[in-house]
CSV table of C-alpha atoms in Angstrom, one decimal:
chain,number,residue,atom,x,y,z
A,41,UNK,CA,-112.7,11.0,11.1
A,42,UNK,CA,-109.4,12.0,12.8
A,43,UNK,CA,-110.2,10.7,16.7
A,44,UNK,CA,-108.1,12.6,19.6
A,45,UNK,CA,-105.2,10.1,20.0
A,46,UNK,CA,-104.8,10.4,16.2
A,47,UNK,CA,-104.1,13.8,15.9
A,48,UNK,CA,-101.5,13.9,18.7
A,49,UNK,CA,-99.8,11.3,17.2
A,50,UNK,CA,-100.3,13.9,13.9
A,51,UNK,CA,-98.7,16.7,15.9
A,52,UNK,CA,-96.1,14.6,17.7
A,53,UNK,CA,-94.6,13.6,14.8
A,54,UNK,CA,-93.0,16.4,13.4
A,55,UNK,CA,-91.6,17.2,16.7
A,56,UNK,CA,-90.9,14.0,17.2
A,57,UNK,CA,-88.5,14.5,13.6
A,58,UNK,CA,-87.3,17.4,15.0
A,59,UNK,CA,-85.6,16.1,18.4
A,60,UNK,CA,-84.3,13.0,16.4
A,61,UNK,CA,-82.6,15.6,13.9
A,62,UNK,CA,-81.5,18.0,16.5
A,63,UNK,CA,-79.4,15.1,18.7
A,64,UNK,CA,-77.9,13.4,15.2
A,65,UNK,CA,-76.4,17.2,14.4
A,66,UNK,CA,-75.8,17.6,18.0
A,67,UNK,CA,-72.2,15.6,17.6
A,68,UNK,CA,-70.1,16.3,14.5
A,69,UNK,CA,-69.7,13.6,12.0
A,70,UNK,CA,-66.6,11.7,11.7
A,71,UNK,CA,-65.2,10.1,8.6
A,72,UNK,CA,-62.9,6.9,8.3
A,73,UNK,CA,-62.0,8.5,4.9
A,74,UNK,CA,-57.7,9.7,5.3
A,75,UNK,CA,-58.5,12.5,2.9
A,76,UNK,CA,-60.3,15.4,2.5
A,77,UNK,CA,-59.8,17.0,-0.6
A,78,UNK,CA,-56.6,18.6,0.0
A,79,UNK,CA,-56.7,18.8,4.0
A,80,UNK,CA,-55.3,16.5,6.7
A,81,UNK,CA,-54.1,13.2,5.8
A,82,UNK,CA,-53.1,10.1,7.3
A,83,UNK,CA,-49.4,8.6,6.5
A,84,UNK,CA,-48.6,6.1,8.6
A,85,UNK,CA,-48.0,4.9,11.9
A,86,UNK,CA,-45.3,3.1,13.3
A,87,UNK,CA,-45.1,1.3,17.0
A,88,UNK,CA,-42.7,-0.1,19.3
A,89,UNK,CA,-42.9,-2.0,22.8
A,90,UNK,CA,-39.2,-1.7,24.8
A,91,UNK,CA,-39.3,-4.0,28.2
A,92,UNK,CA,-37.6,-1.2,29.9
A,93,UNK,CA,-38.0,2.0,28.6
A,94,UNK,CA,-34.5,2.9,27.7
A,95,UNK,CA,-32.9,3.4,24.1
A,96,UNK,CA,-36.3,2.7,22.9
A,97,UNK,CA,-36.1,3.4,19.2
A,98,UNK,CA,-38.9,4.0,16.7
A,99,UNK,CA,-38.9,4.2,13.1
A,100,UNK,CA,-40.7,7.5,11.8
A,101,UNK,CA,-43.7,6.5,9.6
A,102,UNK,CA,-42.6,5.2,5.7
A,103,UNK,CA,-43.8,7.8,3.5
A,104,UNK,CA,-43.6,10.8,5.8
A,105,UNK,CA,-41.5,14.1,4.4
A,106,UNK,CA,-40.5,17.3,4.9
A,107,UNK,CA,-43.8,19.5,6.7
A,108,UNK,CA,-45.4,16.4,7.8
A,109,UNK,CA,-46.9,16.8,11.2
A,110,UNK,CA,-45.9,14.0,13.8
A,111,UNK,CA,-47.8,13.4,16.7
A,112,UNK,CA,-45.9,11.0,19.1
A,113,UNK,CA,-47.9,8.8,22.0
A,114,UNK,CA,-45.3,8.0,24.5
A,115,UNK,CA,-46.5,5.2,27.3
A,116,UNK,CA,-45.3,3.7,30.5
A,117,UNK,CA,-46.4,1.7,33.3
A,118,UNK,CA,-44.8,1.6,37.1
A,119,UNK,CA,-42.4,4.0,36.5
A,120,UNK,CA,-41.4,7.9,35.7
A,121,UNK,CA,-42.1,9.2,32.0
A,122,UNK,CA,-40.5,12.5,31.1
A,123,UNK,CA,-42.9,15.6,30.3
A,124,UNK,CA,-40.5,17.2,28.2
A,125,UNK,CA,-38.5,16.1,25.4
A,126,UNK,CA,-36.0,18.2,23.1
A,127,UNK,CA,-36.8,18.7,20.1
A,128,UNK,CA,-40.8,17.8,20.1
A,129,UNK,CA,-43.6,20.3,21.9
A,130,UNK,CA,-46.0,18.4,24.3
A,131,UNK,CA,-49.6,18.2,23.5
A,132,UNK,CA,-51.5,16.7,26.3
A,133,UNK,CA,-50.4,14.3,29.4
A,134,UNK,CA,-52.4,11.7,31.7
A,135,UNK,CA,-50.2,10.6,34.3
A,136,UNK,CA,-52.3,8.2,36.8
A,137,UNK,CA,-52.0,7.4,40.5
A,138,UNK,CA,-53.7,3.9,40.4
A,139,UNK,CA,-56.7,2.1,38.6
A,140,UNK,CA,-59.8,4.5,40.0
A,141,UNK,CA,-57.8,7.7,39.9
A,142,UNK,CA,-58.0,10.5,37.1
A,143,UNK,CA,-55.2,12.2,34.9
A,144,UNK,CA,-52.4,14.3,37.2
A,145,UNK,CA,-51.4,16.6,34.9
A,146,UNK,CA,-47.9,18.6,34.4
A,147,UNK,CA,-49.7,22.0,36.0
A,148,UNK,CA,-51.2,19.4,39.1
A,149,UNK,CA,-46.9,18.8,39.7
A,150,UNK,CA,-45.3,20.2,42.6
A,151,UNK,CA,-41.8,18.7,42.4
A,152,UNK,CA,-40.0,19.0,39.3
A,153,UNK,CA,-36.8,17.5,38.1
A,154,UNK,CA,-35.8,18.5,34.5
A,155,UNK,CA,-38.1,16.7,32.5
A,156,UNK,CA,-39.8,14.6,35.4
A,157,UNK,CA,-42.6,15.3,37.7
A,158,UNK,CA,-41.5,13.9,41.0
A,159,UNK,CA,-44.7,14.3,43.2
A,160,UNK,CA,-48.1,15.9,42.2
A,161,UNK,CA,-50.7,17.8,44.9
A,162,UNK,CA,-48.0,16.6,47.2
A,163,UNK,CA,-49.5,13.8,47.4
A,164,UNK,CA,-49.1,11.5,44.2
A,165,UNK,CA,-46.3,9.7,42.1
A,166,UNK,CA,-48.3,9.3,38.7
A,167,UNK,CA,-46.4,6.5,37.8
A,168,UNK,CA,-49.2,3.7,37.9
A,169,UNK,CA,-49.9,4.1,34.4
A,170,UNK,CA,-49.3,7.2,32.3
A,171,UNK,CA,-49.1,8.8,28.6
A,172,UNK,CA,-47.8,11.9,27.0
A,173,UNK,CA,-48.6,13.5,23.4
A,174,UNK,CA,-45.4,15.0,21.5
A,175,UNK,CA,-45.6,16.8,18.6
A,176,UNK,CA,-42.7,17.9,15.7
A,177,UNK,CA,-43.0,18.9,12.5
A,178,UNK,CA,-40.8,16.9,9.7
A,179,UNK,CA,-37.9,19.0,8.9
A,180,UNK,CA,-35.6,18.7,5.8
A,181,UNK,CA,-32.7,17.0,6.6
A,182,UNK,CA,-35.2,14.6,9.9
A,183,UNK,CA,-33.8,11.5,11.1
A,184,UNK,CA,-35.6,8.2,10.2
A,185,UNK,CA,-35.9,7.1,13.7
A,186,UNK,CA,-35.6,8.3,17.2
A,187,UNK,CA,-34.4,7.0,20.3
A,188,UNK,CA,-36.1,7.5,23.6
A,189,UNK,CA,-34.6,7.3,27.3
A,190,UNK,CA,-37.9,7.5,29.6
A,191,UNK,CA,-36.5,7.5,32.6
A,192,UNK,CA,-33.1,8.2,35.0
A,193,UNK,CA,-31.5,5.1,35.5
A,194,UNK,CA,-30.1,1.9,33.5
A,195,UNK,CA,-33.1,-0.1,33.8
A,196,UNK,CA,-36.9,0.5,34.7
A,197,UNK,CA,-40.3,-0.8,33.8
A,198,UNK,CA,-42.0,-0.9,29.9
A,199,UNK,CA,-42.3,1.3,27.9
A,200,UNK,CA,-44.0,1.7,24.9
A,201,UNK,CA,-44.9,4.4,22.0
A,202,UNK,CA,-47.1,5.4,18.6
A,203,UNK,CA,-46.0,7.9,16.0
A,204,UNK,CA,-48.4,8.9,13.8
A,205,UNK,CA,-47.3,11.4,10.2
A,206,UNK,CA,-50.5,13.8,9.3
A,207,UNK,CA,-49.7,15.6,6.3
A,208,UNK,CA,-51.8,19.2,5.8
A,209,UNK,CA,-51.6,19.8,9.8
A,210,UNK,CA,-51.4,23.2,11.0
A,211,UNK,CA,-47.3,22.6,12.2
A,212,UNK,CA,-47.4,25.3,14.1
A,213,UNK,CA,-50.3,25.3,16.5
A,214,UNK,CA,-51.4,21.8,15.5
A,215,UNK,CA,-53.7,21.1,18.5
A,216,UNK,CA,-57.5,22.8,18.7
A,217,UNK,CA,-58.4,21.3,22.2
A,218,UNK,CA,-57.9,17.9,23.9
A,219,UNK,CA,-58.4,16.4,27.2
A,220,UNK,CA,-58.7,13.3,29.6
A,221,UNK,CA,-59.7,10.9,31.4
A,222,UNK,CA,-58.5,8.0,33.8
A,223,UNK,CA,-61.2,6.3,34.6
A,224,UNK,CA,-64.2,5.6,32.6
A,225,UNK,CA,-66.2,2.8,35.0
A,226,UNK,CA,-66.5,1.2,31.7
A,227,UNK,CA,-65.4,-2.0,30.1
A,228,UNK,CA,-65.1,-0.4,26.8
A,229,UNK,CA,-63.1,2.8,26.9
A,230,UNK,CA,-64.7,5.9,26.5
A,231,UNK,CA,-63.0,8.8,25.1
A,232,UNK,CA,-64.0,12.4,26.5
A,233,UNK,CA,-65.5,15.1,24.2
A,234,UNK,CA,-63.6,17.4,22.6
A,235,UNK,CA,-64.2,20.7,20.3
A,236,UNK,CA,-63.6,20.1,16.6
A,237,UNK,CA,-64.0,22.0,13.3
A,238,UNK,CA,-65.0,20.6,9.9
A,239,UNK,CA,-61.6,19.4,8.3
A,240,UNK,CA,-60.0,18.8,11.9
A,241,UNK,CA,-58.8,15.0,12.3
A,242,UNK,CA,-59.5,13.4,16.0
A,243,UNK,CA,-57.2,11.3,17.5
A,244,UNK,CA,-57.5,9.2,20.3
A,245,UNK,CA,-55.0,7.5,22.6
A,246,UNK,CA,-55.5,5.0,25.3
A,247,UNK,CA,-53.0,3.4,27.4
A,248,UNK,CA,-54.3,0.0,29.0
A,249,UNK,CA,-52.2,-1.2,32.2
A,250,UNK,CA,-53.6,-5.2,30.8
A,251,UNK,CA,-52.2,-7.3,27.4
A,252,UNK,CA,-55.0,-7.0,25.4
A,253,UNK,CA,-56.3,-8.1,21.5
A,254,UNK,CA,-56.6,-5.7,19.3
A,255,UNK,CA,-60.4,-7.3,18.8
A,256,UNK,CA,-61.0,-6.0,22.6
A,257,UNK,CA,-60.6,-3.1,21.6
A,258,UNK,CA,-62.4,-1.9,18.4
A,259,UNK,CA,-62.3,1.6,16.3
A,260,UNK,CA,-64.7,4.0,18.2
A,261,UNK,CA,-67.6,4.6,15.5
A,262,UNK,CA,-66.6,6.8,12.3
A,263,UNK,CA,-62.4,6.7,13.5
A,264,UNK,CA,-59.6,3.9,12.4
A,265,UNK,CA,-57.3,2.2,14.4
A,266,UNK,CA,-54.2,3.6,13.2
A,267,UNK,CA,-51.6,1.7,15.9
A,268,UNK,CA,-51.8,-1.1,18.6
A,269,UNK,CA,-49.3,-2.5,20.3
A,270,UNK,CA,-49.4,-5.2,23.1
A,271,UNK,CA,-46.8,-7.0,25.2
A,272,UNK,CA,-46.3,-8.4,28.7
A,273,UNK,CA,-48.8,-6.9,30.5
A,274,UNK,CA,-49.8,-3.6,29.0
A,275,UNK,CA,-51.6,-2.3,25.6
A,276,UNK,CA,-51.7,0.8,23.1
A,277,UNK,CA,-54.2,2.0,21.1
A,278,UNK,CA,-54.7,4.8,18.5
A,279,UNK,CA,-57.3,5.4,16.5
A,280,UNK,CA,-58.1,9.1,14.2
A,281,UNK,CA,-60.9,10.2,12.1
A,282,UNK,CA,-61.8,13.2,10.1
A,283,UNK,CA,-64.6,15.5,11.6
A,284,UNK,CA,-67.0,16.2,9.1
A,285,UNK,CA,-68.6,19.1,10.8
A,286,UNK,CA,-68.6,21.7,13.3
A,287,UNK,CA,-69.1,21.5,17.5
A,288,UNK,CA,-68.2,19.2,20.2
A,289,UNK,CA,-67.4,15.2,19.8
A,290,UNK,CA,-69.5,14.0,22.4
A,291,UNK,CA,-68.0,11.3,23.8
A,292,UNK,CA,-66.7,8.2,21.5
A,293,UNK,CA,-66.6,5.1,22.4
A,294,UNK,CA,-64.9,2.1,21.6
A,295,UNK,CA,-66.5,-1.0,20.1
A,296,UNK,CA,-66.0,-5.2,21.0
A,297,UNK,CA,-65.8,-6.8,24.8
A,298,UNK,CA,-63.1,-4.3,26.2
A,299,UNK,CA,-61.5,-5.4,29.2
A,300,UNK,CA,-61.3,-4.2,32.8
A,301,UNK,CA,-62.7,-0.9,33.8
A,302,UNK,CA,-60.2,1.8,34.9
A,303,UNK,CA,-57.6,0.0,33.6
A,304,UNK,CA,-57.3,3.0,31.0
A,305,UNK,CA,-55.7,6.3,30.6
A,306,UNK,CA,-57.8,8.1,27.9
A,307,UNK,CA,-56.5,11.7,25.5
A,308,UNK,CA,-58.7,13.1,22.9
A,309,UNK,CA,-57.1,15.4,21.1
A,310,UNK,CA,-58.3,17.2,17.9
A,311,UNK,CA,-55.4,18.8,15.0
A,312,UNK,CA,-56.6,21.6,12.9
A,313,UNK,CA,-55.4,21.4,9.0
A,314,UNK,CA,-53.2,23.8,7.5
């Protein structure tokens, strides 16, 4: 004979199912797998770490050709990093003020100078710690490597950068949403959600104002790291992942000790296929 308890543990557990269903299909699966069938791809990524930001030159990713999509990750740290450069279409930006401060923006900049923001609200420098996403399809007759001048004078503070070759991007409108965060009162870094289709691939960029090991700092659940780089007393990360289905990401964090908290400058950023 079925006593009281037993038949609400009979009815709770098909609701039970239910909620435990609905929250695993509330955030889109993400695949480590490069391909999927015939969409976006991985290449390559290449990396470089320039002690002060001028003539910094990177090799385009081995194996990348003609309608490849490039996403470049430019970072710096103490100093000015340009908004604009010719010849590649920016995709996101997080410039930060100091360690407990969020991403300034380019439409947060109130003084501009070419391809420099000089103050932002009319308050703030950005220049504590800051990253910008560049985009350029691969053209015919593209150089194999590019040289970068990130700010106005001789010298300056490091700078580093991550190019990353998707092949079956959309070149033209590559990016479906992104967005940012410069403080996550975390050790790990947590990346903020963004909206993705089935076929789309996340990336996700951090910029660390610490040297860190790439251990530190583990693949977020279902992505890859794609680049790191590390020197003197700053860090870069980028990982990517396929999403597998349909909605927001929810928000992805990475795995291993991590390091100081608000040390970070986080972009999500998701890249429809062709």
């Amino acid at each position: 004979m079925l006593t009281p308890e037993n038949r609400l543990r009979l009815r709770a557990g098909p609701l039970m199912v239910a909620f435990l269903l609905s929250a695993t299909m509330a955030r889109p699966a993400i695949a480590e797998s490069t391909f999927s069938n015939g969409g976006i791809s991985h290449v390559g990524t290449t990396q470089v770490w320039d002690s002060d930001g001028q003539n910094m030159r990177i090799r385009r990713p081995s194996g990348s050709k003609e309608g490849d999509l490039l996403v470049l990750f430019l970072h710096r740290t103490d100093d000015v990093l340009p908004f604009h450069v010719d010849g590649w279409q920016r995709a996101g930006e997080c410039y930060k003020e100091n360690n407990g401060y969020d991403c300034l923006t380019v439409p947060d900049c109130t003084d501009i100078s070419g391809s420099f923001c000089n103050r932002f609200e009319n308050s703030y420098y950005g220049d504590d710690l800051a990253q910008v996403v560049l985009t350029r399809e691969v053209s015919p007759d593209e150089p194999d490597s590019y040289t970068f001048h990130l700010g106005a004078w001789s010298d300056g503070q490091p700078g580093w950068a991550i190019l990353t070759a998707l092949r079956g991007a959309d070149t033209r409108d590559p990016v479906r949403d992104w967005s940012h965060r410069g403080c996550d009162n975390d050790p790990r870094s947590a990346f903020p959600p963004v909206d993705g289709r089935k076929g789309d691939m996340l990336l996700l960029s951090q910029s660390f104002d610490d040297a860190v090991s790439q251990r530190r700092f583990g693949a977020p659940s279902g992505t890859s790291t794609f680049g790191y780089v590390s020197n003197s007393d700053e860090a870069g990360f980028l990982y990517g992942g396929l999403i597998m289905s349909d909605g927001p990401t929810g928000v992805m964090e990475t795995r291993g000790d991590g390091a100081s908290s608000c040390k970070d400058a986080l972009i999500s950023l998701t890249i429809r296929p062709r």
